[in-house]
C-alpha cells in the first residue's frame, strides 16, 4: 500500500511554488515595464526658480560654494540671463552619468586650441554665416532670439547656484520624487505578486490545516469522527488518538460499572445494619443512625455520579431549568433567588446539569444560609455563577476543595456533614463537557462559584 505524502512534502512544495511564482511575476513586470523617463529640465525653468519659489524645484541656502563638476555652457547662459558675474554662478549635473557630462568634460579641458592666433573661450557657440562660414560667439554675447532656444532646451536634471550679497549660495534643483521610476516598478511587481500569491496561499493553508482543525474539533467536542485524511504524520497521530480515546472510554465505563456495583452492594448490609441499630439504646442509637444515613448519602452520590457520566448529551435551555430548580428549593424553604440576565443553551446531560446546580445551591444554603444564582453568555461561553454572603473560603483551600472527599470544615461535624463530593463532582462535570469551574471571593464578601460551559447553540451548529 502506498504511503501518503508527508507534511514536509506539502509545505516544501508549496514554498517552492510560491517562491517561483513570486520571482517569475516580479521578473516579468520589470522586464515588460517601459523604461522610466529620465528627468529633464531647462535653463529657463531653473532661472525662474532662482528668481522666486516655483513648484517642482527645491531652494536651499548654502554657506559655501557647492561641489561638483561644473557645466560652463549653462553657467554662461544663466549668468548672462541673470546679469550676474560668471564667477558667482555654478551649475552641476545631478546625475554624473549623464551623456552630456562627457561633452562638458571635453569642452572644459585645459587643452588650448588656437584659430588665427585667437584663444577659444571655455564655452562657445558656432553661428553659421554667409558663404558657408561660421562665427564663434560666447553665449552671453548671443542675440536673445538665438539664446532663447538654448534656454528652453530640455536637458538632464542639473543644479544651479548663485552667490548672494551676504556670501551664501542660493542653490536650486528639481525636486526629487520619493521613489524613482525603477523603484516604483519593483514595488508594483511585488504588489502584483502578493495579489496573485495571497489567495493561493490562503486556499492551500485552509486545505492543509483542515484535517488538523477536524482533529481538534473531534477531541474538543467528544465526537466519534476522527479525521483519516491529510499528511502521513496527521493520520498516524489521529489513529493513535482514536485508539487512546477508545481505551479511556473503556476504562471510564469499567470504573463507573465498578463504582455502581460497589455502591449497590453496600446498600444491602447498610439496610440490615440500620434495622439492628433500632434496638440500640440512646444516645448511641441516634449517632449510629446519623452515621448510616451519611454512608447512604455517600453511596447515593456515587451512584448518581456513575449514572450521570453515562447519560447522553442534550441541548438544554438553561434559564428555564435554573428557574425550576430554584422554585423547587424555595418550596423546601431555601432562600435562593435567580438574578435577571441572559438566555443561553448548554450541551450537557440534563440530570448531570441539575445535580451540578443543586450541589452548588445546597453548599450556599449549608455554609451561608442562602445565595443567588446568575446566568450570563458572552463570546460563545455560558457562565453560571452562585454567590453567597457567608464566611468565604481561604484562597489556600480553594484548590483542595475541588478534590474528592475534601471538605471546608475540618471537624466534619454532623450538622454540616457531607461526603465531600459536591464540588469535585461539579469540577469533573465542567471538565468533561469542555468547561471549567472556579471558586473566588465575592465582591461583597462570601464566595462566588462560577461554572463555565461552551455555548450549546454553537455545539448544535457544529453537529449540524
Short mmCIF file of C-alpha atoms in Angstrom, two decimals, residues 28-403:
data_model
loop_
_atom_site.label_atom_id
_atom_site.label_comp_id
_atom_site.label_asym_id
_atom_site.label_seq_id
_atom_site.Cartn_x
_atom_site.Cartn_y
_atom_site.Cartn_z
CA UNK A 28 8.07 39.65 -15.96
CA UNK A 29 6.80 43.03 -14.75
CA UNK A 30 10.29 44.51 -14.51
CA UNK A 31 11.21 43.28 -18.00
CA UNK A 32 7.96 44.27 -19.68
CA UNK A 33 7.56 47.62 -17.92
CA UNK A 34 8.69 50.59 -20.04
CA UNK A 35 11.91 52.29 -19.02
CA UNK A 36 11.12 55.25 -16.76
CA UNK A 37 11.81 58.60 -18.44
CA UNK A 38 14.96 60.48 -17.46
CA UNK A 39 14.05 63.64 -15.51
CA UNK A 40 14.82 66.72 -17.60
CA UNK A 41 14.71 70.44 -17.04
CA UNK A 42 15.66 73.60 -18.91
CA UNK A 43 17.80 76.60 -18.06
CA UNK A 44 14.75 78.87 -18.32
CA UNK A 45 12.92 76.84 -15.62
CA UNK A 46 15.95 76.93 -13.32
CA UNK A 47 16.33 80.69 -13.81
CA UNK A 48 12.68 81.16 -12.86
CA UNK A 49 13.23 79.05 -9.71
CA UNK A 50 16.28 81.18 -8.81
CA UNK A 51 14.20 84.34 -9.03
CA UNK A 52 11.21 83.07 -6.99
CA UNK A 53 9.85 79.81 -5.50
CA UNK A 54 8.48 77.54 -8.23
CA UNK A 55 6.59 74.26 -7.71
CA UNK A 56 8.74 71.28 -8.60
CA UNK A 57 12.02 72.87 -7.54
CA UNK A 58 13.87 72.85 -4.22
CA UNK A 59 15.61 76.02 -3.00
CA UNK A 60 18.40 75.94 -0.42
CA UNK A 61 20.85 78.45 1.03
CA UNK A 62 24.37 77.03 1.35
CA UNK A 63 27.19 78.65 3.33
CA UNK A 64 29.86 77.81 0.74
CA UNK A 65 30.16 77.13 -2.98
CA UNK A 66 28.61 73.76 -3.84
CA UNK A 67 30.88 71.00 -5.02
CA UNK A 68 30.51 69.18 -8.31
CA UNK A 69 31.69 69.13 -11.89
CA UNK A 70 30.84 72.47 -13.46
CA UNK A 71 28.95 72.93 -16.75
CA UNK A 72 30.44 76.05 -18.36
CA UNK A 73 27.87 76.39 -21.15
CA UNK A 74 24.92 76.54 -18.72
CA UNK A 75 26.81 78.77 -16.30
CA UNK A 76 27.43 81.30 -19.07
CA UNK A 77 23.79 81.22 -20.21
CA UNK A 78 22.39 81.63 -16.67
CA UNK A 79 24.91 84.34 -15.76
CA UNK A 80 24.05 86.29 -18.90
CA UNK A 81 20.29 85.90 -18.32
CA UNK A 82 20.53 86.98 -14.66
CA UNK A 83 23.08 89.71 -15.43
CA UNK A 84 25.38 88.18 -12.81
CA UNK A 85 29.18 87.75 -12.92
CA UNK A 86 30.18 84.34 -14.20
CA UNK A 87 32.25 83.67 -11.06
CA UNK A 88 29.06 83.91 -8.95
CA UNK A 89 27.28 81.11 -10.84
CA UNK A 90 27.86 77.38 -10.66
CA UNK A 91 25.98 74.62 -12.49
CA UNK A 92 26.46 70.87 -11.96
CA UNK A 93 24.69 67.80 -13.27
CA UNK A 94 22.57 65.93 -10.76
CA UNK A 95 23.40 62.63 -12.45
CA UNK A 96 27.12 62.31 -13.10
CA UNK A 97 26.44 59.50 -15.53
CA UNK A 98 24.70 61.85 -17.95
CA UNK A 99 25.88 61.54 -21.52
CA UNK A 100 26.21 65.30 -21.67
CA UNK A 101 28.78 65.18 -18.92
CA UNK A 102 31.30 63.68 -21.29
CA UNK A 103 30.71 66.53 -23.72
CA UNK A 104 31.11 69.02 -20.91
CA UNK A 105 34.36 67.41 -19.92
CA UNK A 106 35.66 67.68 -23.45
CA UNK A 107 34.66 71.34 -23.59
CA UNK A 108 36.19 72.10 -20.23
CA UNK A 109 39.60 70.56 -20.86
CA UNK A 110 42.63 72.80 -20.48
CA UNK A 111 43.87 71.99 -23.97
CA UNK A 112 44.34 75.28 -25.81
CA UNK A 113 43.03 75.43 -29.38
CA UNK A 114 44.04 78.47 -31.37
CA UNK A 115 42.40 79.73 -34.56
CA UNK A 116 44.02 82.67 -36.29
CA UNK A 117 46.07 83.20 -33.14
CA UNK A 118 42.81 83.54 -31.07
CA UNK A 119 42.27 81.52 -27.86
CA UNK A 120 38.90 79.79 -27.74
CA UNK A 121 36.64 80.60 -24.76
CA UNK A 122 35.62 77.81 -22.32
CA UNK A 123 32.07 77.80 -23.78
CA UNK A 124 31.08 78.99 -27.19
CA UNK A 125 28.56 78.66 -29.99
CA UNK A 126 29.23 78.49 -33.71
CA UNK A 127 26.79 80.51 -35.77
CA UNK A 128 26.57 79.86 -39.48
CA UNK A 129 27.09 82.99 -41.53
CA UNK A 130 27.01 83.72 -45.21
CA UNK A 131 29.19 81.97 -47.73
CA UNK A 132 29.26 78.77 -45.57
CA UNK A 133 31.34 80.39 -42.87
CA UNK A 134 30.87 80.12 -39.11
CA UNK A 135 31.05 82.80 -36.48
CA UNK A 136 32.38 81.98 -32.99
CA UNK A 137 30.43 83.71 -30.21
CA UNK A 138 30.05 83.21 -26.45
CA UNK A 139 26.55 82.53 -25.07
CA UNK A 140 26.34 85.86 -23.25
CA UNK A 141 27.06 87.72 -26.49
CA UNK A 142 24.41 85.88 -28.48
CA UNK A 143 21.29 87.71 -29.59
CA UNK A 144 18.23 86.86 -27.46
CA UNK A 145 16.47 85.37 -30.47
CA UNK A 146 19.26 82.76 -30.61
CA UNK A 147 19.76 82.40 -26.84
CA UNK A 148 16.11 81.62 -26.08
CA UNK A 149 16.15 78.20 -27.79
CA UNK A 150 19.18 77.23 -25.69
CA UNK A 151 17.40 78.38 -22.53
CA UNK A 152 14.31 76.32 -23.38
CA UNK A 153 16.25 73.21 -24.44
CA UNK A 154 15.29 70.21 -22.15
CA UNK A 155 18.43 68.84 -20.54
CA UNK A 156 19.15 66.17 -17.94
CA UNK A 157 18.44 67.49 -14.45
CA UNK A 158 21.05 69.84 -13.03
CA UNK A 159 21.50 72.11 -10.05
CA UNK A 160 22.27 75.81 -10.34
CA UNK A 161 23.71 78.01 -7.58
CA UNK A 162 24.09 81.80 -7.44
CA UNK A 163 26.10 83.69 -4.84
CA UNK A 164 24.04 86.16 -2.82
CA UNK A 165 25.00 89.53 -1.40
CA UNK A 166 25.70 88.00 2.05
CA UNK A 167 28.14 85.48 0.60
CA UNK A 168 25.82 82.50 0.79
CA UNK A 169 24.81 80.49 -2.26
CA UNK A 170 21.20 80.06 -3.36
CA UNK A 171 21.01 76.56 -4.83
CA UNK A 172 18.09 75.38 -6.97
CA UNK A 173 17.47 71.82 -8.19
CA UNK A 174 14.46 69.84 -9.47
CA UNK A 175 12.58 68.23 -6.60
CA UNK A 176 13.48 64.56 -6.32
CA UNK A 177 10.48 62.17 -6.04
CA UNK A 178 10.24 59.87 -3.00
CA UNK A 179 10.57 56.87 -5.30
CA UNK A 180 12.44 56.70 -8.56
CA UNK A 181 10.86 55.12 -11.60
CA UNK A 182 12.67 51.80 -11.23
CA UNK A 183 11.72 51.66 -7.55
CA UNK A 184 8.08 52.14 -8.41
CA UNK A 185 8.32 49.35 -10.98
CA UNK A 186 9.75 46.96 -8.38
CA UNK A 187 7.06 47.87 -5.85
CA UNK A 188 4.32 47.38 -8.42
CA UNK A 189 5.79 44.00 -9.30
CA UNK A 190 5.85 42.95 -5.65
CA UNK A 191 2.28 44.15 -5.09
CA UNK A 192 1.02 42.20 -8.11
CA UNK A 193 2.92 39.13 -6.90
CA UNK A 194 1.30 39.47 -3.49
CA UNK A 195 -2.17 39.77 -5.01
CA UNK A 196 -1.57 36.62 -7.04
CA UNK A 197 0.00 34.62 -4.22
CA UNK A 198 -2.26 35.63 -1.32
CA UNK A 199 -5.41 33.75 -2.45
CA UNK A 200 -3.36 30.72 -3.47
CA UNK A 201 -1.61 30.70 -0.09
CA UNK A 202 -4.94 31.08 1.73
CA UNK A 203 -6.54 28.20 -0.18
CA UNK A 204 -3.52 25.97 0.39
CA UNK A 205 -3.31 26.85 4.10
CA UNK A 206 -7.01 26.12 4.56
CA UNK A 207 -6.64 22.82 2.75
CA UNK A 208 -3.53 21.84 4.70
CA UNK A 209 -4.98 22.74 8.12
CA UNK A 210 -8.49 21.32 7.54
CA UNK A 211 -7.56 17.85 8.89
CA UNK A 212 -5.89 19.45 11.93
CA UNK A 213 -9.00 21.52 12.66
CA UNK A 214 -11.16 18.44 12.27
CA UNK A 215 -8.95 16.53 14.70
CA UNK A 216 -9.06 19.38 17.23
CA UNK A 217 -12.83 19.56 16.92
CA UNK A 218 -13.15 15.81 17.41
CA UNK A 219 -11.08 15.96 20.59
CA UNK A 220 -12.72 19.11 21.94
CA UNK A 221 -16.34 18.14 21.38
CA UNK A 222 -16.06 14.42 22.04
CA UNK A 223 -17.39 13.41 18.63
CA UNK A 224 -16.80 9.99 17.18
CA UNK A 225 -15.49 11.32 13.86
CA UNK A 226 -11.69 11.34 13.90
CA UNK A 227 -10.22 12.54 10.55
CA UNK A 228 -8.48 9.93 8.43
CA UNK A 229 -7.11 12.16 5.64
CA UNK A 230 -4.27 14.66 5.44
CA UNK A 231 -0.48 14.24 5.72
CA UNK A 232 1.03 10.98 6.94
CA UNK A 233 2.01 12.39 10.35
CA UNK A 234 -1.55 13.60 10.98
CA UNK A 235 -3.07 10.25 10.04
CA UNK A 236 -0.73 8.43 12.40
CA UNK A 237 -1.49 10.89 15.22
CA UNK A 238 -5.25 10.62 14.59
CA UNK A 239 -5.08 6.83 14.68
CA UNK A 240 -3.14 6.89 17.96
CA UNK A 241 -5.56 9.40 19.49
CA UNK A 242 -8.58 7.36 18.39
CA UNK A 243 -7.09 4.24 19.99
CA UNK A 244 -6.31 6.17 23.17
CA UNK A 245 -9.87 7.54 23.28
CA UNK A 246 -11.27 4.05 22.98
CA UNK A 247 -9.07 2.81 25.81
CA UNK A 248 -10.04 5.76 28.02
CA UNK A 249 -13.73 5.25 27.25
CA UNK A 250 -13.50 1.56 28.12
CA UNK A 251 -11.66 2.34 31.37
CA UNK A 252 -14.18 5.05 32.29
CA UNK A 253 -17.10 2.72 31.63
CA UNK A 254 -15.45 -0.01 33.67
CA UNK A 255 -14.79 2.40 36.52
CA UNK A 256 -18.41 3.57 36.51
CA UNK A 257 -19.59 -0.05 36.46
CA UNK A 258 -17.37 -0.94 39.42
CA UNK A 259 -18.50 2.11 41.38
CA UNK A 260 -22.13 1.30 40.67
CA UNK A 261 -21.69 -2.31 41.69
CA UNK A 262 -19.87 -1.43 44.92
CA UNK A 263 -22.36 1.26 45.86
CA UNK A 264 -25.28 -1.03 45.12
CA UNK A 265 -23.81 -3.91 47.10
CA UNK A 266 -23.14 -1.66 50.10
CA UNK A 267 -26.81 -0.78 50.41
CA UNK A 268 -27.81 -4.30 51.48
CA UNK A 269 -25.56 -4.53 54.58
CA UNK A 270 -26.36 -0.93 55.48
CA UNK A 271 -30.06 -1.72 55.44
CA UNK A 272 -29.50 -4.67 57.79
CA UNK A 273 -27.27 -2.54 59.99
CA UNK A 274 -30.00 0.10 60.17
CA UNK A 275 -32.50 -2.47 61.41
CA UNK A 276 -30.14 -3.71 64.13
CA UNK A 277 -29.41 -0.16 65.26
CA UNK A 278 -33.07 0.34 66.16
CA UNK A 279 -32.55 -1.97 69.14
CA UNK A 280 -29.58 0.00 70.47
CA UNK A 281 -30.10 2.31 73.48
CA UNK A 282 -29.97 6.09 73.29
CA UNK A 283 -27.90 8.23 72.73
CA UNK A 284 -25.74 5.70 70.83
CA UNK A 285 -28.68 4.80 68.55
CA UNK A 286 -29.11 8.38 67.23
CA UNK A 287 -25.42 8.75 66.46
CA UNK A 288 -25.28 5.39 64.70
CA UNK A 289 -28.38 6.22 62.65
CA UNK A 290 -26.76 9.50 61.58
CA UNK A 291 -23.61 7.65 60.53
CA UNK A 292 -25.61 5.14 58.49
CA UNK A 293 -27.54 7.95 56.81
CA UNK A 294 -24.27 9.67 55.91
CA UNK A 295 -22.99 6.48 54.37
CA UNK A 296 -26.21 6.05 52.43
CA UNK A 297 -25.90 9.65 51.20
CA UNK A 298 -22.36 8.98 50.02
CA UNK A 299 -23.50 5.86 48.20
CA UNK A 300 -26.30 7.84 46.58
CA UNK A 301 -23.82 10.45 45.35
CA UNK A 302 -21.55 7.78 43.91
CA UNK A 303 -24.45 6.11 42.12
CA UNK A 304 -25.65 9.46 40.79
CA UNK A 305 -22.16 10.32 39.54
CA UNK A 306 -21.86 6.98 37.75
CA UNK A 307 -25.27 7.40 36.09
CA UNK A 308 -24.54 10.97 35.04
CA UNK A 309 -21.23 10.03 33.43
CA UNK A 310 -23.03 7.66 31.05
CA UNK A 311 -26.00 9.96 30.27
CA UNK A 312 -26.38 11.32 26.69
CA UNK A 313 -25.76 14.99 25.88
CA UNK A 314 -28.78 17.23 25.27
CA UNK A 315 -29.25 20.84 24.17
CA UNK A 316 -30.81 22.47 27.24
CA UNK A 317 -32.38 25.90 27.63
CA UNK A 318 -30.53 26.86 30.78
CA UNK A 319 -32.64 29.69 32.22
CA UNK A 320 -35.98 27.81 32.48
CA UNK A 321 -34.15 24.84 34.00
CA UNK A 322 -32.41 27.06 36.57
CA UNK A 323 -35.74 28.72 37.38
CA UNK A 324 -37.38 25.33 38.02
CA UNK A 325 -34.51 24.24 40.31
CA UNK A 326 -34.75 27.49 42.27
CA UNK A 327 -38.54 27.15 42.64
CA UNK A 328 -38.23 23.58 43.91
CA UNK A 329 -35.65 24.63 46.50
CA UNK A 330 -37.78 27.59 47.55
CA UNK A 331 -40.64 25.20 48.26
CA UNK A 332 -38.30 23.46 50.68
CA UNK A 333 -37.74 26.81 52.41
CA UNK A 334 -34.34 27.61 50.90
CA UNK A 335 -33.59 31.36 50.47
CA UNK A 336 -32.37 31.20 46.86
CA UNK A 337 -33.11 33.65 44.04
CA UNK A 338 -32.40 33.72 40.31
CA UNK A 339 -30.99 37.04 39.11
CA UNK A 340 -32.01 38.66 35.78
CA UNK A 341 -29.58 38.02 32.94
CA UNK A 342 -29.10 36.40 29.55
CA UNK A 343 -30.81 33.42 27.98
CA UNK A 344 -28.44 30.63 27.00
CA UNK A 345 -28.29 26.98 25.93
CA UNK A 346 -25.81 24.33 27.04
CA UNK A 347 -24.98 20.93 25.55
CA UNK A 348 -24.83 18.64 28.62
CA UNK A 349 -26.76 15.71 30.15
CA UNK A 350 -29.86 17.12 31.82
CA UNK A 351 -29.67 15.09 35.06
CA UNK A 352 -25.95 15.80 35.46
CA UNK A 353 -26.56 19.53 34.98
CA UNK A 354 -29.35 19.52 37.57
CA UNK A 355 -27.17 17.66 40.05
CA UNK A 356 -24.33 20.13 39.50
CA UNK A 357 -26.50 23.20 40.08
CA UNK A 358 -28.20 21.61 43.10
CA UNK A 359 -24.80 20.86 44.65
CA UNK A 360 -23.74 24.49 44.29
CA UNK A 361 -27.00 25.83 45.72
CA UNK A 362 -27.02 23.40 48.65
CA UNK A 363 -23.46 24.44 49.51
CA UNK A 364 -24.59 28.09 49.57
CA UNK A 365 -27.53 27.17 51.84
CA UNK A 366 -25.48 24.96 54.14
CA UNK A 367 -22.50 27.28 54.68
CA UNK A 368 -24.03 30.76 54.11
CA UNK A 369 -27.75 30.38 54.72
CA UNK A 370 -28.69 31.11 51.08
CA UNK A 371 -27.49 32.91 48.00
CA UNK A 372 -28.22 33.89 44.42
CA UNK A 373 -27.62 32.35 41.01
CA UNK A 374 -26.93 34.25 37.76
CA UNK A 375 -26.69 33.23 34.10
CA UNK A 376 -24.61 35.14 31.52
CA UNK A 377 -23.46 34.42 27.98
CA UNK A 378 -20.50 36.05 26.20
CA UNK A 379 -18.24 35.16 23.24
CA UNK A 380 -19.53 31.62 22.83
CA UNK A 381 -19.32 30.82 26.56
CA UNK A 382 -22.06 30.37 29.18
CA UNK A 383 -21.37 31.31 32.82
CA UNK A 384 -23.49 30.08 35.74
CA UNK A 385 -22.49 31.83 39.00
CA UNK A 386 -23.71 31.03 42.52
CA UNK A 387 -22.84 33.74 45.05
CA UNK A 388 -23.35 33.82 48.81
CA UNK A 389 -22.50 36.18 51.66
CA UNK A 390 -21.05 33.58 54.00
CA UNK A 391 -17.63 33.47 55.68
CA UNK A 392 -15.90 32.71 52.38
CA UNK A 393 -13.20 30.18 51.51
CA UNK A 394 -9.48 30.94 52.06
CA UNK A 395 -7.51 31.10 48.84
CA UNK A 396 -5.24 28.30 50.02
CA UNK A 397 -8.21 25.92 50.40
CA UNK A 398 -9.98 26.55 47.09
CA UNK A 399 -7.98 24.12 45.03
CA UNK A 400 -8.07 21.47 47.73
CA UNK A 401 -11.87 21.59 47.98
CA UNK A 402 -12.18 20.56 44.32
CA UNK A 403 -10.70 17.15 45.12
#
